[in-house]
């Protein structure tokens, strides 16, 4: 039920519409090739618009669902300092979701439609948020690895071809880079602590490493959207390129604090100047995408409950804004 189906049924493949004017299409492609931003009122191919709505709304859902694994630890943070940091971080993720929903709305998608697609299981969100946070060290691992992977993927998106998405990414990346550092700092503190704390940090790295590599999406030769998205400069780099960069940056960070990356095949390759790494379990990735993640049901139940419990707030805000507008008109 809570699936993010990859089977292809009901899938709207981006394909140029026969009705599209070749001159408009050529002008659009020239602007993209020239690295100009496409803005909401500009003409764009329908498949470009659909691809963006898909990617931006999935991204927004990931930010919102992504509040849950860490939100789970706010009441159990070990100090007031850590609690304040975690509260601020989780709130930032909520803010990212809101910018992203707004960016998708500029393409004609309604907020209700997007939320309904998430709650019904039609829309995807990142696989990473279907894993449980078992110990306090997981909060460090999420900041360090999950935010770290998110930044690696999102820095190039500051130059994505759709203006509102690119501009949202500028602020998101600034905040994500703080998140990454707080996660690494938390993990460093555990590694410099007792034996048991260091063991917890290692255990968290063991559990979050491979799912973090999966965040970048399927390998390039199995990624149906990459080629067209690169052509339209929606994506600026491929899934495999970004994944490799993440491994190259993160392995030395683990070594610096005395943690071992859980991959026996990991080896620096002098010839190409990158780390070689072991095989990713793509069966696990596709199973999580299908909705079989360890805590997928709990995640979606929590979102649906939050949406239903928050109905009165949305109603009150709407009623208040209608009243204010009416009072303004009456006063004019
Ligand atoms: N999970 O052809 P591709 C965060 C889907 S934000 C689930 O390669 P594409 C912040 C994909 O949608 C994390 N589904 O697709 C935070 C596609 O679906 P389709 C989210 C996945 O779009 C931190 C199908 O597989 N970031 O963490 C995943 O070209 C801490 C085929 O794949 C973004 O969304 C996955 N991991 O490339 C919050 C960034 N990977 O066509 C709280 C923006 C792929 O069946 C705490 N998105 N799929 O509908 C992107 O850059 C791209 O959409 C990719 C996928 C790279 C994720």
CSV table of C-alpha atoms and ligand atoms in Angstrom, one decimal:
chain,number,residue,atom,x,y,z
A,1,UNK,CA,0.0,0.0,0.0
A,2,UNK,CA,2.7,2.5,0.9
A,3,UNK,CA,4.5,1.9,-2.3
A,4,UNK,CA,6.5,4.2,-4.5
A,5,UNK,CA,6.0,2.0,-7.5
A,6,UNK,CA,8.8,1.6,-10.0
A,7,UNK,CA,6.9,-1.0,-12.1
A,8,UNK,CA,6.0,1.5,-14.8
A,9,UNK,CA,2.2,1.1,-14.7
A,10,UNK,CA,0.4,4.4,-14.5
A,11,UNK,CA,3.8,6.0,-15.1
A,12,UNK,CA,3.7,9.2,-17.2
A,13,UNK,CA,6.9,9.0,-19.2
A,14,UNK,CA,8.2,12.4,-20.3
A,15,UNK,CA,7.6,12.5,-24.0
A,16,UNK,CA,7.4,15.5,-26.2
A,17,UNK,CA,3.8,16.3,-26.9
A,18,UNK,CA,2.8,16.2,-30.6
A,19,UNK,CA,1.0,19.4,-30.2
A,20,UNK,CA,4.1,21.3,-29.2
A,21,UNK,CA,5.3,24.0,-31.6
A,22,UNK,CA,8.8,23.0,-32.9
A,23,UNK,CA,9.8,26.7,-33.0
A,24,UNK,CA,8.9,27.1,-29.3
A,25,UNK,CA,10.6,23.9,-28.4
A,26,UNK,CA,13.8,24.9,-30.3
A,27,UNK,CA,13.8,28.3,-28.5
A,28,UNK,CA,13.3,26.6,-25.1
A,29,UNK,CA,16.2,24.2,-25.8
A,30,UNK,CA,18.4,27.0,-26.9
A,31,UNK,CA,17.7,28.9,-23.7
A,32,UNK,CA,18.5,25.9,-21.6
A,33,UNK,CA,21.7,25.2,-23.5
A,34,UNK,CA,22.6,28.8,-22.8
A,35,UNK,CA,22.2,28.2,-19.1
A,36,UNK,CA,19.3,30.7,-18.8
A,37,UNK,CA,16.7,30.1,-16.1
A,38,UNK,CA,13.3,29.0,-17.1
A,39,UNK,CA,10.7,30.9,-15.1
A,40,UNK,CA,7.0,30.0,-14.3
A,41,UNK,CA,5.4,32.2,-17.0
A,42,UNK,CA,7.8,31.0,-19.7
A,43,UNK,CA,6.7,28.5,-22.3
A,44,UNK,CA,8.1,25.0,-21.5
A,45,UNK,CA,7.5,21.5,-22.9
A,46,UNK,CA,4.8,19.6,-21.0
A,47,UNK,CA,7.3,16.8,-20.3
A,48,UNK,CA,9.7,19.2,-18.7
A,49,UNK,CA,6.9,20.6,-16.5
A,50,UNK,CA,5.9,17.0,-15.5
A,51,UNK,CA,9.5,16.0,-14.7
A,52,UNK,CA,10.0,19.0,-12.5
A,53,UNK,CA,6.7,18.5,-10.6
A,54,UNK,CA,7.7,14.8,-10.1
A,55,UNK,CA,11.2,15.6,-8.8
A,56,UNK,CA,10.4,18.7,-6.8
A,57,UNK,CA,7.4,17.2,-5.1
A,58,UNK,CA,9.3,14.0,-4.3
A,59,UNK,CA,12.0,16.2,-2.9
A,60,UNK,CA,9.5,18.2,-0.8
A,61,UNK,CA,7.9,15.0,0.5
A,62,UNK,CA,11.4,13.7,1.5
A,63,UNK,CA,12.0,16.8,3.6
A,64,UNK,CA,8.7,16.5,5.4
A,65,UNK,CA,8.9,12.7,5.9
A,66,UNK,CA,12.5,13.3,6.8
A,67,UNK,CA,11.5,15.2,9.9
A,68,UNK,CA,10.2,12.0,11.5
A,69,UNK,CA,13.3,9.9,12.2
A,70,UNK,CA,15.0,12.8,14.0
A,71,UNK,CA,11.9,14.3,15.5
A,72,UNK,CA,11.6,10.9,17.3
A,73,UNK,CA,14.7,11.9,19.3
A,74,UNK,CA,13.9,15.5,20.3
A,75,UNK,CA,12.5,14.5,23.7
A,76,UNK,CA,15.5,12.2,24.4
A,77,UNK,CA,18.4,14.4,23.3
A,78,UNK,CA,21.1,14.1,26.0
A,79,UNK,CA,21.5,17.8,26.8
A,80,UNK,CA,19.6,21.1,26.4
A,81,UNK,CA,22.2,22.2,23.8
A,82,UNK,CA,21.7,19.0,21.7
A,83,UNK,CA,17.9,19.4,22.1
A,84,UNK,CA,17.9,23.0,20.9
A,85,UNK,CA,20.1,22.1,17.9
A,86,UNK,CA,17.9,19.2,16.9
A,87,UNK,CA,14.7,21.2,17.2
A,88,UNK,CA,16.2,23.9,15.0
A,89,UNK,CA,17.4,21.3,12.5
A,90,UNK,CA,14.0,19.5,12.2
A,91,UNK,CA,12.3,22.8,11.8
A,92,UNK,CA,14.7,23.7,9.0
A,93,UNK,CA,13.7,20.5,7.2
A,94,UNK,CA,10.0,21.5,7.5
A,95,UNK,CA,10.9,24.9,6.0
A,96,UNK,CA,12.7,23.2,3.0
A,97,UNK,CA,9.6,21.1,2.4
A,98,UNK,CA,7.5,24.3,2.3
A,99,UNK,CA,9.8,26.2,-0.2
A,100,UNK,CA,9.8,23.1,-2.4
A,101,UNK,CA,6.0,22.7,-2.4
A,102,UNK,CA,5.8,26.4,-3.3
A,103,UNK,CA,8.3,25.9,-6.1
A,104,UNK,CA,6.2,22.9,-7.4
A,105,UNK,CA,3.0,25.1,-7.1
A,106,UNK,CA,4.5,27.6,-9.6
A,107,UNK,CA,4.3,24.7,-12.2
A,108,UNK,CA,0.5,24.4,-11.6
A,109,UNK,CA,0.6,21.5,-9.1
A,110,UNK,CA,-1.7,22.1,-6.1
A,111,UNK,CA,-0.6,21.5,-2.6
A,112,UNK,CA,-3.6,19.2,-1.9
A,113,UNK,CA,-2.9,17.1,-5.0
A,114,UNK,CA,0.7,16.6,-3.9
A,115,UNK,CA,-0.2,15.7,-0.3
A,116,UNK,CA,-2.8,13.3,-1.5
A,117,UNK,CA,-0.3,11.6,-3.8
A,118,UNK,CA,2.1,11.2,-0.8
A,119,UNK,CA,-0.6,9.9,1.5
A,120,UNK,CA,-2.0,7.5,-1.0
A,121,UNK,CA,1.4,6.0,-1.8
A,122,UNK,CA,1.4,7.2,-5.4
A,123,UNK,CA,4.3,9.7,-4.8
A,124,UNK,CA,7.8,8.7,-3.9
A,125,UNK,CA,10.0,10.1,-1.1
A,126,UNK,CA,13.6,9.2,-0.4
A,127,UNK,CA,14.1,5.6,0.6
A,128,UNK,CA,16.5,6.7,3.4
A,129,UNK,CA,13.6,7.8,5.7
A,130,UNK,CA,12.2,4.3,5.9
A,131,UNK,CA,15.0,3.2,8.2
A,132,UNK,CA,14.5,3.4,12.0
A,133,UNK,CA,16.6,5.6,14.4
A,134,UNK,CA,17.6,3.1,17.1
A,135,UNK,CA,20.1,5.1,19.2
A,136,UNK,CA,21.2,8.7,19.8
A,137,UNK,CA,24.2,8.0,17.5
A,138,UNK,CA,21.8,7.6,14.6
A,139,UNK,CA,21.1,11.4,14.9
A,140,UNK,CA,24.8,12.0,14.3
A,141,UNK,CA,24.8,9.6,11.4
A,142,UNK,CA,21.8,11.3,9.8
A,143,UNK,CA,23.3,14.7,9.9
A,144,UNK,CA,26.7,13.5,8.8
A,145,UNK,CA,25.7,11.0,6.1
A,146,UNK,CA,22.1,11.8,5.1
A,147,UNK,CA,22.5,15.6,5.1
A,148,UNK,CA,25.9,15.0,3.6
A,149,UNK,CA,24.5,13.0,0.7
A,150,UNK,CA,21.6,15.5,0.4
A,151,UNK,CA,24.1,18.4,0.0
A,152,UNK,CA,26.2,16.5,-2.6
A,153,UNK,CA,23.0,16.1,-4.6
A,154,UNK,CA,21.6,19.6,-4.0
A,155,UNK,CA,24.7,21.8,-4.6
A,156,UNK,CA,24.5,21.2,-8.4
A,157,UNK,CA,20.7,21.8,-8.2
A,158,UNK,CA,21.4,25.4,-7.4
A,159,UNK,CA,22.2,25.6,-11.1
A,160,UNK,CA,19.1,23.6,-12.2
A,161,UNK,CA,17.4,25.1,-15.2
A,162,UNK,CA,14.1,26.0,-13.4
A,163,UNK,CA,14.5,29.3,-11.6
A,164,UNK,CA,12.3,28.8,-8.5
A,165,UNK,CA,13.8,25.4,-7.8
A,166,UNK,CA,17.4,26.7,-8.2
A,167,UNK,CA,16.7,29.6,-5.9
A,168,UNK,CA,15.1,27.4,-3.3
A,169,UNK,CA,18.2,25.3,-3.4
A,170,UNK,CA,20.5,28.2,-2.5
A,171,UNK,CA,19.0,28.6,1.0
A,172,UNK,CA,18.4,24.8,1.4
A,173,UNK,CA,22.1,24.1,0.8
A,174,UNK,CA,23.3,26.7,3.3
A,175,UNK,CA,21.2,25.1,6.0
A,176,UNK,CA,22.0,21.6,5.0
A,177,UNK,CA,25.7,22.3,5.3
A,178,UNK,CA,25.2,23.3,9.0
A,179,UNK,CA,23.2,20.1,9.4
A,180,UNK,CA,26.0,18.0,8.0
A,181,UNK,CA,28.5,19.7,10.4
A,182,UNK,CA,26.3,19.3,13.4
A,183,UNK,CA,25.9,15.5,12.6
A,184,UNK,CA,29.7,15.1,12.2
A,185,UNK,CA,30.4,17.1,15.3
A,186,UNK,CA,27.9,14.9,17.3
A,187,UNK,CA,29.6,11.7,15.9
A,188,UNK,CA,33.0,13.1,16.7
A,189,UNK,CA,31.9,13.7,20.3
A,190,UNK,CA,30.8,10.1,20.6
A,191,UNK,CA,34.0,8.9,19.1
A,192,UNK,CA,36.0,10.9,21.7
A,193,UNK,CA,33.8,9.6,24.5
A,194,UNK,CA,33.5,6.2,26.2
A,195,UNK,CA,34.1,2.9,24.5
A,196,UNK,CA,30.4,2.3,24.5
A,197,UNK,CA,29.7,5.7,22.8
A,198,UNK,CA,32.3,4.9,20.1
A,199,UNK,CA,30.7,1.5,19.6
A,200,UNK,CA,27.3,3.2,19.1
A,201,UNK,CA,28.8,5.6,16.5
A,202,UNK,CA,30.3,2.7,14.6
A,203,UNK,CA,27.0,0.8,14.8
A,204,UNK,CA,25.2,3.8,13.4
A,205,UNK,CA,27.7,4.1,10.5
A,206,UNK,CA,27.3,0.4,9.8
A,207,UNK,CA,23.5,0.8,9.5
A,208,UNK,CA,23.3,4.1,7.6
A,209,UNK,CA,26.2,3.8,5.2
A,210,UNK,CA,24.6,1.7,2.4
A,211,UNK,CA,21.2,3.3,2.6
A,212,UNK,CA,23.0,6.7,2.2
A,213,UNK,CA,24.6,5.5,-1.0
A,214,UNK,CA,21.2,4.5,-2.2
A,215,UNK,CA,19.9,8.0,-1.8
A,216,UNK,CA,21.5,9.0,-5.1
A,217,UNK,CA,19.1,6.8,-7.0
A,218,UNK,CA,19.7,3.8,-9.3
A,219,UNK,CA,22.9,3.4,-11.2
A,220,UNK,CA,23.0,5.5,-14.3
A,221,UNK,CA,22.4,2.6,-16.7
A,222,UNK,CA,19.2,1.8,-14.7
A,223,UNK,CA,18.0,5.4,-14.3
A,224,UNK,CA,15.2,6.1,-16.7
A,225,UNK,CA,15.1,9.8,-16.1
A,226,UNK,CA,18.8,10.9,-16.0
A,227,UNK,CA,19.5,11.3,-19.7
A,228,UNK,CA,16.6,13.6,-20.5
A,229,UNK,CA,17.0,15.5,-17.2
A,230,UNK,CA,20.7,16.1,-17.9
A,231,UNK,CA,19.7,17.3,-21.4
A,232,UNK,CA,17.2,19.8,-19.9
A,233,UNK,CA,19.7,20.7,-17.2
A,234,UNK,CA,17.2,19.7,-14.5
A,235,UNK,CA,19.9,17.4,-13.2
A,236,UNK,CA,23.5,18.7,-13.6
A,237,UNK,CA,25.3,15.5,-12.7
A,238,UNK,CA,24.4,11.9,-12.8
A,239,UNK,CA,23.4,9.6,-9.9
A,240,UNK,CA,26.7,7.7,-10.1
A,241,UNK,CA,28.9,10.8,-10.4
A,242,UNK,CA,27.4,12.3,-7.2
A,243,UNK,CA,27.5,8.9,-5.4
A,244,UNK,CA,31.2,8.6,-6.2
A,245,UNK,CA,31.9,12.2,-5.0
A,246,UNK,CA,30.1,11.4,-1.7
A,247,UNK,CA,32.2,8.3,-1.1
A,248,UNK,CA,35.4,10.2,-1.9
A,249,UNK,CA,34.6,13.0,0.6
A,250,UNK,CA,33.1,10.9,3.4
A,251,UNK,CA,35.6,8.0,3.7
A,252,UNK,CA,38.4,10.3,5.0
A,253,UNK,CA,36.0,11.9,7.4
A,254,UNK,CA,35.2,8.5,8.9
A,255,UNK,CA,38.9,7.7,9.1
A,256,UNK,CA,39.7,11.0,10.8
A,257,UNK,CA,37.5,10.0,13.8
A,258,UNK,CA,38.5,6.4,13.9
A,259,UNK,CA,35.5,4.8,12.3
A,260,UNK,CA,35.5,2.0,9.8
A,261,UNK,CA,33.3,2.2,6.7
A,262,UNK,CA,31.5,-1.1,6.5
A,263,UNK,CA,32.7,-2.1,3.1
A,264,UNK,CA,35.5,-4.7,2.7
A,265,UNK,CA,35.9,-3.8,-1.0
A,266,UNK,CA,36.5,-0.1,-0.3
A,267,UNK,CA,40.0,0.8,-1.6
A,268,UNK,CA,41.7,4.0,-2.9
A,269,UNK,CA,42.3,3.7,-6.6
A,270,UNK,CA,45.5,5.6,-7.4
A,271,UNK,CA,44.9,5.4,-11.2
A,272,UNK,CA,41.6,7.1,-11.3
A,273,UNK,CA,41.9,9.2,-8.1
A,274,UNK,CA,38.7,7.8,-6.5
A,275,UNK,CA,37.7,5.1,-4.0
A,276,UNK,CA,36.5,1.8,-5.5
A,277,UNK,CA,33.6,0.6,-3.4
A,278,UNK,CA,31.6,-2.6,-3.0
A,279,UNK,CA,28.3,-3.6,-4.7
A,280,UNK,CA,25.2,-1.8,-3.5
A,281,UNK,CA,22.3,-4.1,-2.7
A,282,UNK,CA,19.9,-2.8,-5.3
A,283,UNK,CA,17.3,-5.4,-4.4
A,284,UNK,CA,17.0,-3.7,-1.0
A,285,UNK,CA,16.7,-0.3,-2.7
A,286,UNK,CA,13.9,-1.4,-5.0
A,287,UNK,CA,12.1,-3.2,-2.1
A,288,UNK,CA,12.2,0.1,-0.1
A,289,UNK,CA,10.9,2.0,-3.1
A,290,UNK,CA,8.1,-0.5,-3.3
A,291,UNK,CA,7.1,0.4,0.2
A,292,UNK,CA,8.7,-2.5,2.0
A,293,UNK,CA,11.0,-0.3,4.1
A,294,UNK,CA,11.4,-1.2,7.8
A,295,UNK,CA,9.2,1.6,9.1
A,296,UNK,CA,7.4,2.7,5.9
A,297,UNK,CA,3.9,2.1,7.4
A,298,UNK,CA,4.7,4.0,10.6
A,299,UNK,CA,6.1,7.0,8.6
A,300,UNK,CA,3.0,7.3,6.4
A,301,UNK,CA,0.7,6.8,9.3
A,302,UNK,CA,2.5,9.6,11.2
A,303,UNK,CA,2.1,12.0,8.2
A,304,UNK,CA,-1.6,11.2,7.7
A,305,UNK,CA,-2.3,11.7,11.4
A,306,UNK,CA,-0.4,15.0,11.4
A,307,UNK,CA,-2.3,16.2,8.4
A,308,UNK,CA,-5.7,15.2,9.9
A,309,UNK,CA,-4.8,16.7,13.3
A,310,UNK,CA,-3.6,19.9,11.7
A,311,UNK,CA,-6.9,20.5,9.7
A,312,UNK,CA,-8.1,22.9,12.4
A,313,UNK,CA,-5.0,25.0,12.1
A,314,UNK,CA,-5.3,25.2,8.3
A,315,UNK,CA,-9.0,26.1,8.6
A,316,UNK,CA,-8.3,28.8,11.2
A,317,UNK,CA,-5.5,30.3,9.1
A,318,UNK,CA,-7.7,30.4,6.0
A,319,UNK,CA,-10.7,31.9,7.9
A,320,UNK,CA,-8.4,34.5,9.4
A,321,UNK,CA,-6.9,35.5,6.0
A,322,UNK,CA,-10.4,35.8,4.5
A,323,UNK,CA,-11.6,38.0,7.4
A,324,UNK,CA,-8.5,40.2,7.1
A,325,UNK,CA,-9.0,40.6,3.4
A,326,UNK,CA,-12.7,41.5,3.9
A,327,UNK,CA,-11.7,44.1,6.6
A,328,UNK,CA,-9.1,45.6,4.3
A,329,UNK,CA,-11.7,46.0,1.5
A,330,UNK,CA,-14.3,47.5,4.0
A,331,UNK,CA,-11.7,50.0,5.2
A,332,UNK,CA,-10.8,51.2,1.7
B,1,LIG,N1,14.2,7.1,-3.0
B,1,LIG,O1,15.6,7.9,-13.1
B,1,LIG,P1,15.9,8.1,-11.6
B,1,LIG,C1,17.1,15.1,2.3
B,1,LIG,C2,13.1,7.1,-8.0
B,1,LIG,S1,16.3,15.3,0.7
B,1,LIG,C3,13.0,7.0,-3.6
B,1,LIG,O2,17.4,8.1,-11.3
B,1,LIG,P2,15.6,10.9,-11.0
B,1,LIG,C4,17.1,16.3,3.2
B,1,LIG,C5,13.0,8.3,-8.9
B,1,LIG,O3,12.2,9.3,-8.3
B,1,LIG,C6,16.5,13.7,0.0
B,1,LIG,N2,12.9,7.0,-4.9
B,1,LIG,O4,15.2,9.4,-11.1
B,1,LIG,C7,17.0,15.8,4.6
B,1,LIG,C8,12.4,7.7,-10.1
B,1,LIG,O5,11.0,7.7,-10.0
B,1,LIG,P3,9.9,7.6,-11.1
B,1,LIG,C9,15.7,13.7,-1.3
B,1,LIG,C10,14.0,7.2,-5.7
B,1,LIG,O6,14.5,11.7,-10.5
B,1,LIG,C11,18.1,15.3,5.3
B,1,LIG,C12,13.0,6.3,-10.2
B,1,LIG,O7,13.5,6.0,-8.9
B,1,LIG,N3,16.5,14.5,-2.3
B,1,LIG,O8,17.5,14.1,2.5
B,1,LIG,C13,15.3,7.3,-5.1
B,1,LIG,O9,16.2,11.4,-12.3
B,1,LIG,C14,18.0,14.8,6.6
B,1,LIG,C15,14.1,6.2,-11.2
B,1,LIG,O10,15.3,7.0,-10.7
B,1,LIG,C16,15.9,14.8,-3.5
B,1,LIG,O11,14.8,14.5,-3.8
B,1,LIG,C17,15.4,7.3,-3.7
B,1,LIG,N4,16.5,7.4,-3.1
B,1,LIG,O12,16.9,10.9,-10.0
B,1,LIG,C18,15.8,15.8,5.3
B,1,LIG,C19,16.8,15.6,-4.4
B,1,LIG,N5,16.2,7.5,-6.1
B,1,LIG,O13,10.5,8.0,-12.4
B,1,LIG,C20,15.7,15.4,6.6
B,1,LIG,C21,16.2,15.9,-5.7
B,1,LIG,C22,15.5,7.4,-7.3
B,1,LIG,O14,9.5,6.2,-11.1
B,1,LIG,C23,16.8,14.9,7.2
B,1,LIG,N6,16.0,14.7,-6.5
B,1,LIG,N7,14.2,7.2,-7.0
B,1,LIG,O15,8.8,8.5,-10.7
B,1,LIG,C24,16.9,14.3,-7.4
B,1,LIG,O16,18.0,14.7,-7.4
B,1,LIG,C25,16.5,13.1,-8.2
B,1,LIG,O17,15.1,13.0,-8.2
B,1,LIG,C26,17.1,11.7,-7.7
B,1,LIG,C27,16.6,10.6,-8.6
B,1,LIG,C28,18.6,11.8,-7.9
B,1,LIG,C29,16.7,11.4,-6.3
